[in-house]
């Protein structure tokens, strides 16, 4: 069975500092990997995804994540965070058969950016 | 292009009652998935539908059911409500079809409170 572990439940960081949110997954099959962001009282928004090809994927707002198959990780990074990045971040996995239709989520990491 | 619409946004029900939640996917999307989000269990997959057929089902009791109509709109039903069913219920619709690359778009959710 697939599972996702987000190693930090809360990450406090100062504005303009770098941040890394860690995600490890467990799966015996080929996977697709996703990061979603959730703002209070909102649904989930896709931040970035790895389906195939280059192992480094980037979002339009400066986040990036690297798929590391040997370490079964998909950590999310941003070199300089803003107050507006304060939100909860979820790592998710789906197997290549389901193609994203059935997502298994980690428990979430609450990112708190302080001025 | 309108996003995923979930109705109602908020709902209060009494233990033992039943409830129906509705999800209208993005126009042209034929796949819909449902998730339950609670502080203790996080985001858990409920079920997935494609062209009116259930493709996957999560590990929930039979009190949780769903269906999809010919216009791709989906409903989920919870019978004999329990206090533990209080949660944010999220619906996602998907681009593409199973077997091809897909991306999930989430609605804002229905906040169900069971008293």
PDB file of C-alpha atoms in Angstrom:
ATOM      1  CA  UNK A   1       0.000   0.000   0.000  1.00  0.00           C
ATOM      2  CA  UNK A   2       1.111   3.521  -0.661  1.00  0.00           C
ATOM      3  CA  UNK A   3       1.823   5.962   2.124  1.00  0.00           C
ATOM      4  CA  UNK A   4       3.212   9.461   2.457  1.00  0.00           C
ATOM      5  CA  UNK A   5       5.109  10.866   5.410  1.00  0.00           C
ATOM      6  CA  UNK A   6       5.615  14.556   5.911  1.00  0.00           C
ATOM      7  CA  UNK A   7       8.339  14.759   8.472  1.00  0.00           C
ATOM      8  CA  UNK A   8       7.450  18.125   9.992  1.00  0.00           C
ATOM      9  CA  UNK A   9       3.966  19.049  11.151  1.00  0.00           C
ATOM     10  CA  UNK A  10       4.901  22.700  11.668  1.00  0.00           C
ATOM     11  CA  UNK A  11       7.672  24.816  10.203  1.00  0.00           C
ATOM     12  CA  UNK A  12       8.109  28.368  11.508  1.00  0.00           C
ATOM     13  CA  UNK A  13      10.419  30.551   9.456  1.00  0.00           C
ATOM     14  CA  UNK A  14      11.244  34.229   9.103  1.00  0.00           C
ATOM     15  CA  UNK A  15      10.377  36.166   5.975  1.00  0.00           C
ATOM     16  CA  UNK A  16      13.030  36.001   3.217  1.00  0.00           C
ATOM     17  CA  UNK A  17      14.618  32.904   4.772  1.00  0.00           C
ATOM     18  CA  UNK A  18      14.875  29.629   2.816  1.00  0.00           C
ATOM     19  CA  UNK A  19      12.581  26.736   3.681  1.00  0.00           C
ATOM     20  CA  UNK A  20      12.396  23.017   3.003  1.00  0.00           C
ATOM     21  CA  UNK A  21       9.293  20.925   3.628  1.00  0.00           C
ATOM     22  CA  UNK A  22      10.126  17.233   3.661  1.00  0.00           C
ATOM     23  CA  UNK A  23       8.119  14.443   2.107  1.00  0.00           C
ATOM     24  CA  UNK A  24       8.878  10.734   1.859  1.00  0.00           C
ATOM     25  CA  UNK A  25       6.664   8.172   0.192  1.00  0.00           C
ATOM     26  CA  UNK A  26       6.324   4.448   0.172  1.00  0.00           C
ATOM     27  CA  UNK A  27       5.153   2.610  -2.908  1.00  0.00           C
ATOM     28  CA  UNK A  28       5.965  -0.586  -4.740  1.00  0.00           C
ATOM     29  CA  UNK A  29       4.868   0.791  -8.089  1.00  0.00           C
ATOM     30  CA  UNK A  30       5.682   3.712 -10.339  1.00  0.00           C
ATOM     31  CA  UNK A  31       4.262   6.913  -8.842  1.00  0.00           C
ATOM     32  CA  UNK A  32       3.268  10.436  -9.573  1.00  0.00           C
ATOM     33  CA  UNK A  33       3.998  13.033  -6.893  1.00  0.00           C
ATOM     34  CA  UNK A  34       2.271  16.286  -6.036  1.00  0.00           C
ATOM     35  CA  UNK A  35       2.449  19.203  -3.666  1.00  0.00           C
ATOM     36  CA  UNK A  36      -0.780  21.010  -2.788  1.00  0.00           C
ATOM     37  CA  UNK A  37      -1.276  24.174  -0.749  1.00  0.00           C
ATOM     38  CA  UNK A  38      -4.321  24.955   1.367  1.00  0.00           C
ATOM     39  CA  UNK A  39      -5.179  28.392   2.710  1.00  0.00           C
ATOM     40  CA  UNK A  40      -7.644  28.702   5.640  1.00  0.00           C
ATOM     41  CA  UNK A  41     -11.204  27.697   4.752  1.00  0.00           C
ATOM     42  CA  UNK A  42     -10.194  26.904   1.199  1.00  0.00           C
ATOM     43  CA  UNK A  43      -9.797  23.819  -0.928  1.00  0.00           C
ATOM     44  CA  UNK A  44      -6.479  22.530  -2.188  1.00  0.00           C
ATOM     45  CA  UNK A  45      -4.489  24.188  -4.942  1.00  0.00           C
ATOM     46  CA  UNK A  46      -1.900  22.307  -6.956  1.00  0.00           C
ATOM     47  CA  UNK A  47       1.544  23.783  -6.404  1.00  0.00           C
ATOM     48  CA  UNK A  48       3.616  21.453  -8.555  1.00  0.00           C
ATOM     49  CA  UNK A  49       3.730  17.888  -9.797  1.00  0.00           C
ATOM     50  CA  UNK A  50       6.163  15.241 -10.934  1.00  0.00           C
ATOM     51  CA  UNK A  51       4.846  12.866 -13.575  1.00  0.00           C
ATOM     52  CA  UNK A  52       7.962  11.948 -15.563  1.00  0.00           C
ATOM     53  CA  UNK A  53      11.056  13.473 -17.105  1.00  0.00           C
ATOM     54  CA  UNK A  54      13.199  15.982 -15.240  1.00  0.00           C
ATOM     55  CA  UNK A  55      13.349  15.197 -11.550  1.00  0.00           C
ATOM     56  CA  UNK A  56      13.384  18.891 -10.620  1.00  0.00           C
ATOM     57  CA  UNK A  57      10.023  20.594 -10.992  1.00  0.00           C
ATOM     58  CA  UNK A  58       9.209  24.226 -10.374  1.00  0.00           C
ATOM     59  CA  UNK A  59       6.106  26.269  -9.650  1.00  0.00           C
ATOM     60  CA  UNK A  60       5.341  29.754 -10.909  1.00  0.00           C
ATOM     61  CA  UNK A  61       5.705  31.297  -7.444  1.00  0.00           C
ATOM     62  CA  UNK A  62       9.252  30.193  -6.709  1.00  0.00           C
ATOM     63  CA  UNK A  63       8.788  26.782  -5.120  1.00  0.00           C
ATOM     64  CA  UNK A  64      10.632  23.761  -6.441  1.00  0.00           C
ATOM     65  CA  UNK A  65      10.713  20.073  -5.583  1.00  0.00           C
ATOM     66  CA  UNK A  66      13.073  17.289  -6.525  1.00  0.00           C
ATOM     67  CA  UNK A  67      12.027  13.703  -7.077  1.00  0.00           C
ATOM     68  CA  UNK A  68      14.621  11.353  -5.602  1.00  0.00           C
ATOM     69  CA  UNK A  69      13.716   7.781  -6.445  1.00  0.00           C
ATOM     70  CA  UNK A  70      16.528   6.162  -4.460  1.00  0.00           C
ATOM     71  CA  UNK A  71      15.531   8.017  -1.301  1.00  0.00           C
ATOM     72  CA  UNK A  72      11.799   7.940  -2.133  1.00  0.00           C
ATOM     73  CA  UNK A  73      11.571  11.625  -1.374  1.00  0.00           C
ATOM     74  CA  UNK A  74       9.952  14.683  -2.908  1.00  0.00           C
ATOM     75  CA  UNK A  75      11.020  17.614  -0.738  1.00  0.00           C
ATOM     76  CA  UNK A  76       9.652  21.092  -1.378  1.00  0.00           C
ATOM     77  CA  UNK A  77      11.972  24.081  -1.237  1.00  0.00           C
ATOM     78  CA  UNK A  78      11.834  27.822  -1.627  1.00  0.00           C
ATOM     79  CA  UNK A  79      14.950  30.016  -1.394  1.00  0.00           C
ATOM     80  CA  UNK A  80      13.142  33.028   0.066  1.00  0.00           C
ATOM     81  CA  UNK A  81       9.662  32.889   1.596  1.00  0.00           C
ATOM     82  CA  UNK A  82       7.040  35.620   1.891  1.00  0.00           C
ATOM     83  CA  UNK A  83       4.360  36.250   4.485  1.00  0.00           C
ATOM     84  CA  UNK A  84       1.821  35.193   1.849  1.00  0.00           C
ATOM     85  CA  UNK A  85       3.336  31.689   1.749  1.00  0.00           C
ATOM     86  CA  UNK A  86       1.831  31.009   5.172  1.00  0.00           C
ATOM     87  CA  UNK A  87      -0.461  28.033   4.595  1.00  0.00           C
ATOM     88  CA  UNK A  88      -0.671  24.280   4.997  1.00  0.00           C
ATOM     89  CA  UNK A  89       1.193  22.180   2.461  1.00  0.00           C
ATOM     90  CA  UNK A  90       0.326  18.636   1.523  1.00  0.00           C
ATOM     91  CA  UNK A  91       2.444  16.105  -0.306  1.00  0.00           C
ATOM     92  CA  UNK A  92       0.494  13.471  -2.254  1.00  0.00           C
ATOM     93  CA  UNK A  93       1.191  10.379  -4.325  1.00  0.00           C
ATOM     94  CA  UNK A  94      -0.769   8.386  -6.846  1.00  0.00           C
ATOM     95  CA  UNK A  95       0.271   5.321  -8.732  1.00  0.00           C
ATOM     96  CA  UNK A  96       0.710   5.477 -12.464  1.00  0.00           C
ATOM     97  CA  UNK A  97      -2.366   3.310 -13.078  1.00  0.00           C
ATOM     98  CA  UNK A  98      -4.687   5.670 -11.245  1.00  0.00           C
ATOM     99  CA  UNK A  99      -2.967   8.654 -12.873  1.00  0.00           C
ATOM    100  CA  UNK A 100      -3.863  11.040 -10.077  1.00  0.00           C
ATOM    101  CA  UNK A 101      -7.432   9.900  -9.670  1.00  0.00           C
ATOM    102  CA  UNK A 102      -6.755   8.438  -6.250  1.00  0.00           C
ATOM    103  CA  UNK A 103      -4.428  10.597  -4.211  1.00  0.00           C
ATOM    104  CA  UNK A 104      -2.801   9.495  -0.984  1.00  0.00           C
ATOM    105  CA  UNK A 105      -1.893  12.509   1.138  1.00  0.00           C
ATOM    106  CA  UNK A 106       0.615  13.140   3.875  1.00  0.00           C
ATOM    107  CA  UNK A 107      -0.535  14.662   7.146  1.00  0.00           C
ATOM    108  CA  UNK A 108       0.392  18.157   6.065  1.00  0.00           C
ATOM    109  CA  UNK A 109       2.995  20.724   7.105  1.00  0.00           C
ATOM    110  CA  UNK A 110       1.900  24.041   8.487  1.00  0.00           C
ATOM    111  CA  UNK A 111       4.257  26.716   7.206  1.00  0.00           C
ATOM    112  CA  UNK A 112       4.225  29.879   9.291  1.00  0.00           C
ATOM    113  CA  UNK A 113       6.199  32.824   7.915  1.00  0.00           C
ATOM    114  CA  UNK A 114       6.959  35.525  10.453  1.00  0.00           C
ATOM    115  CA  UNK A 115       8.015  39.111   9.710  1.00  0.00           C
TER     116      UNK A 115
ATOM    117  CA  UNK B   1     -13.966  28.792 -16.809  1.00  0.00           C
ATOM    118  CA  UNK B   2     -15.874  28.001 -13.628  1.00  0.00           C
ATOM    119  CA  UNK B   3     -14.092  25.902 -11.017  1.00  0.00           C
ATOM    120  CA  UNK B   4     -15.317  22.923  -9.070  1.00  0.00           C
ATOM    121  CA  UNK B   5     -18.487  23.851  -7.215  1.00  0.00           C
ATOM    122  CA  UNK B   6     -19.497  22.145  -4.012  1.00  0.00           C
ATOM    123  CA  UNK B   7     -22.809  22.724  -2.303  1.00  0.00           C
ATOM    124  CA  UNK B   8     -23.656  23.475   0.355  1.00  0.00           C
ATOM    125  CA  UNK B   9     -20.553  25.120   1.849  1.00  0.00           C
ATOM    126  CA  UNK B  10     -21.678  24.550   5.424  1.00  0.00           C
ATOM    127  CA  UNK B  11     -24.029  22.024   6.944  1.00  0.00           C
ATOM    128  CA  UNK B  12     -25.100  21.136  10.482  1.00  0.00           C
ATOM    129  CA  UNK B  13     -26.803  17.797  11.056  1.00  0.00           C
ATOM    130  CA  UNK B  14     -27.866  15.733  14.032  1.00  0.00           C
ATOM    131  CA  UNK B  15     -26.518  12.288  14.848  1.00  0.00           C
ATOM    132  CA  UNK B  16     -28.492   9.582  13.087  1.00  0.00           C
ATOM    133  CA  UNK B  17     -29.566  11.782  10.200  1.00  0.00           C
ATOM    134  CA  UNK B  18     -28.356  11.391   6.657  1.00  0.00           C
ATOM    135  CA  UNK B  19     -26.773  13.982   4.389  1.00  0.00           C
ATOM    136  CA  UNK B  20     -26.149  14.460   0.667  1.00  0.00           C
ATOM    137  CA  UNK B  21     -23.335  16.609  -0.643  1.00  0.00           C
ATOM    138  CA  UNK B  22     -23.073  17.794  -4.221  1.00  0.00           C
ATOM    139  CA  UNK B  23     -20.143  18.430  -6.531  1.00  0.00           C
ATOM    140  CA  UNK B  24     -20.218  19.984  -9.984  1.00  0.00           C
ATOM    141  CA  UNK B  25     -16.915  19.415 -11.788  1.00  0.00           C
ATOM    142  CA  UNK B  26     -15.239  21.753 -14.205  1.00  0.00           C
ATOM    143  CA  UNK B  27     -16.939  21.660 -17.581  1.00  0.00           C
ATOM    144  CA  UNK B  28     -15.513  18.841 -19.659  1.00  0.00           C
ATOM    145  CA  UNK B  29     -14.051  16.904 -16.731  1.00  0.00           C
ATOM    146  CA  UNK B  30     -15.432  13.398 -16.420  1.00  0.00           C
ATOM    147  CA  UNK B  31     -13.524  12.189 -13.357  1.00  0.00           C
ATOM    148  CA  UNK B  32     -14.461  13.148  -9.817  1.00  0.00           C
ATOM    149  CA  UNK B  33     -12.924  12.108  -6.509  1.00  0.00           C
ATOM    150  CA  UNK B  34     -14.039  12.766  -2.936  1.00  0.00           C
ATOM    151  CA  UNK B  35     -11.901  13.238   0.163  1.00  0.00           C
ATOM    152  CA  UNK B  36     -12.599  13.649   3.868  1.00  0.00           C
ATOM    153  CA  UNK B  37     -10.396  16.059   5.811  1.00  0.00           C
ATOM    154  CA  UNK B  38     -10.257  15.995   9.609  1.00  0.00           C
ATOM    155  CA  UNK B  39      -7.658  17.334  12.063  1.00  0.00           C
ATOM    156  CA  UNK B  40      -6.932  13.859  13.382  1.00  0.00           C
ATOM    157  CA  UNK B  41      -6.909  11.734  10.224  1.00  0.00           C
ATOM    158  CA  UNK B  42      -5.895  14.334   7.662  1.00  0.00           C
ATOM    159  CA  UNK B  43      -7.006  13.930   4.060  1.00  0.00           C
ATOM    160  CA  UNK B  44      -8.456  10.535   3.274  1.00  0.00           C
ATOM    161  CA  UNK B  45      -9.653   9.252  -0.075  1.00  0.00           C
ATOM    162  CA  UNK B  46     -13.325   8.290  -0.195  1.00  0.00           C
ATOM    163  CA  UNK B  47     -14.087   7.328  -3.796  1.00  0.00           C
ATOM    164  CA  UNK B  48     -13.473   8.116  -7.438  1.00  0.00           C
ATOM    165  CA  UNK B  49     -15.907   8.143 -10.345  1.00  0.00           C
ATOM    166  CA  UNK B  50     -15.398   8.221 -14.081  1.00  0.00           C
ATOM    167  CA  UNK B  51     -18.271   8.244 -16.566  1.00  0.00           C
ATOM    168  CA  UNK B  52     -20.779   7.229 -13.887  1.00  0.00           C
ATOM    169  CA  UNK B  53     -18.686   4.258 -12.752  1.00  0.00           C
ATOM    170  CA  UNK B  54     -16.890   3.954  -9.423  1.00  0.00           C
ATOM    171  CA  UNK B  55     -13.214   3.252 -10.152  1.00  0.00           C
ATOM    172  CA  UNK B  56     -11.796   3.255  -6.662  1.00  0.00           C
ATOM    173  CA  UNK B  57     -13.121   3.223  -3.125  1.00  0.00           C
ATOM    174  CA  UNK B  58     -11.351   4.151   0.077  1.00  0.00           C
ATOM    175  CA  UNK B  59     -11.511   2.414   3.407  1.00  0.00           C
ATOM    176  CA  UNK B  60     -14.762   3.849   4.736  1.00  0.00           C
ATOM    177  CA  UNK B  61     -17.841   2.079   6.085  1.00  0.00           C
ATOM    178  CA  UNK B  62     -20.816   1.367   3.869  1.00  0.00           C
ATOM    179  CA  UNK B  63     -22.626   4.394   5.349  1.00  0.00           C
ATOM    180  CA  UNK B  64     -20.593   6.427   2.877  1.00  0.00           C
ATOM    181  CA  UNK B  65     -21.771   6.147  -0.695  1.00  0.00           C
ATOM    182  CA  UNK B  66     -21.599   8.136  -3.859  1.00  0.00           C
ATOM    183  CA  UNK B  67     -22.702   8.328  -7.431  1.00  0.00           C
ATOM    184  CA  UNK B  68     -22.037  10.223 -10.598  1.00  0.00           C
ATOM    185  CA  UNK B  69     -24.593  11.389 -13.108  1.00  0.00           C
ATOM    186  CA  UNK B  70     -24.413  11.504 -16.892  1.00  0.00           C
ATOM    187  CA  UNK B  71     -23.498  15.211 -16.766  1.00  0.00           C
ATOM    188  CA  UNK B  72     -20.497  14.284 -14.533  1.00  0.00           C
ATOM    189  CA  UNK B  73     -21.991  15.926 -11.448  1.00  0.00           C
ATOM    190  CA  UNK B  74     -21.436  13.808  -8.390  1.00  0.00           C
ATOM    191  CA  UNK B  75     -23.108  13.357  -5.037  1.00  0.00           C
ATOM    192  CA  UNK B  76     -21.959  11.657  -1.906  1.00  0.00           C
ATOM    193  CA  UNK B  77     -24.270  10.444   0.816  1.00  0.00           C
ATOM    194  CA  UNK B  78     -23.597   9.657   4.439  1.00  0.00           C
ATOM    195  CA  UNK B  79     -26.308   7.795   6.308  1.00  0.00           C
ATOM    196  CA  UNK B  80     -26.763   7.401  10.064  1.00  0.00           C
ATOM    197  CA  UNK B  81     -24.401  10.263  10.833  1.00  0.00           C
ATOM    198  CA  UNK B  82     -21.940   9.945  13.695  1.00  0.00           C
ATOM    199  CA  UNK B  83     -20.093  12.707  15.536  1.00  0.00           C
ATOM    200  CA  UNK B  84     -16.872  11.493  13.934  1.00  0.00           C
ATOM    201  CA  UNK B  85     -18.231  12.278  10.479  1.00  0.00           C
ATOM    202  CA  UNK B  86     -17.738  15.970  11.186  1.00  0.00           C
ATOM    203  CA  UNK B  87     -15.208  17.043   8.603  1.00  0.00           C
ATOM    204  CA  UNK B  88     -14.444  19.081   5.535  1.00  0.00           C
ATOM    205  CA  UNK B  89     -15.484  17.073   2.488  1.00  0.00           C
ATOM    206  CA  UNK B  90     -13.544  17.950  -0.627  1.00  0.00           C
ATOM    207  CA  UNK B  91     -14.361  17.106  -4.197  1.00  0.00           C
ATOM    208  CA  UNK B  92     -11.832  17.151  -7.006  1.00  0.00           C
ATOM    209  CA  UNK B  93     -12.367  16.926 -10.726  1.00  0.00           C
ATOM    210  CA  UNK B  94      -9.730  15.769 -13.146  1.00  0.00           C
ATOM    211  CA  UNK B  95      -8.526  16.650 -16.584  1.00  0.00           C
ATOM    212  CA  UNK B  96      -8.049  13.865 -19.069  1.00  0.00           C
ATOM    213  CA  UNK B  97      -9.219  10.316 -18.595  1.00  0.00           C
ATOM    214  CA  UNK B  98      -7.866   7.416 -16.560  1.00  0.00           C
ATOM    215  CA  UNK B  99      -4.766   6.142 -18.308  1.00  0.00           C
ATOM    216  CA  UNK B 100      -3.630   9.597 -19.396  1.00  0.00           C
ATOM    217  CA  UNK B 101      -1.957  12.362 -17.470  1.00  0.00           C
ATOM    218  CA  UNK B 102      -4.410  14.026 -15.149  1.00  0.00           C
ATOM    219  CA  UNK B 103      -4.432  16.993 -12.804  1.00  0.00           C
ATOM    220  CA  UNK B 104      -6.825  17.448  -9.897  1.00  0.00           C
ATOM    221  CA  UNK B 105      -8.766  20.658  -9.308  1.00  0.00           C
ATOM    222  CA  UNK B 106     -10.380  20.918  -5.898  1.00  0.00           C
ATOM    223  CA  UNK B 107     -13.530  22.638  -4.788  1.00  0.00           C
ATOM    224  CA  UNK B 108     -13.707  24.717  -1.615  1.00  0.00           C
ATOM    225  CA  UNK B 109     -15.352  21.891   0.255  1.00  0.00           C
ATOM    226  CA  UNK B 110     -18.429  21.319   2.353  1.00  0.00           C
ATOM    227  CA  UNK B 111     -17.940  21.740   6.087  1.00  0.00           C
ATOM    228  CA  UNK B 112     -20.185  19.168   7.798  1.00  0.00           C
ATOM    229  CA  UNK B 113     -20.775  19.440  11.533  1.00  0.00           C
ATOM    230  CA  UNK B 114     -22.627  16.621  13.282  1.00  0.00           C
ATOM    231  CA  UNK B 115     -24.116  17.497  16.665  1.00  0.00           C
TER     232      UNK B 115
END
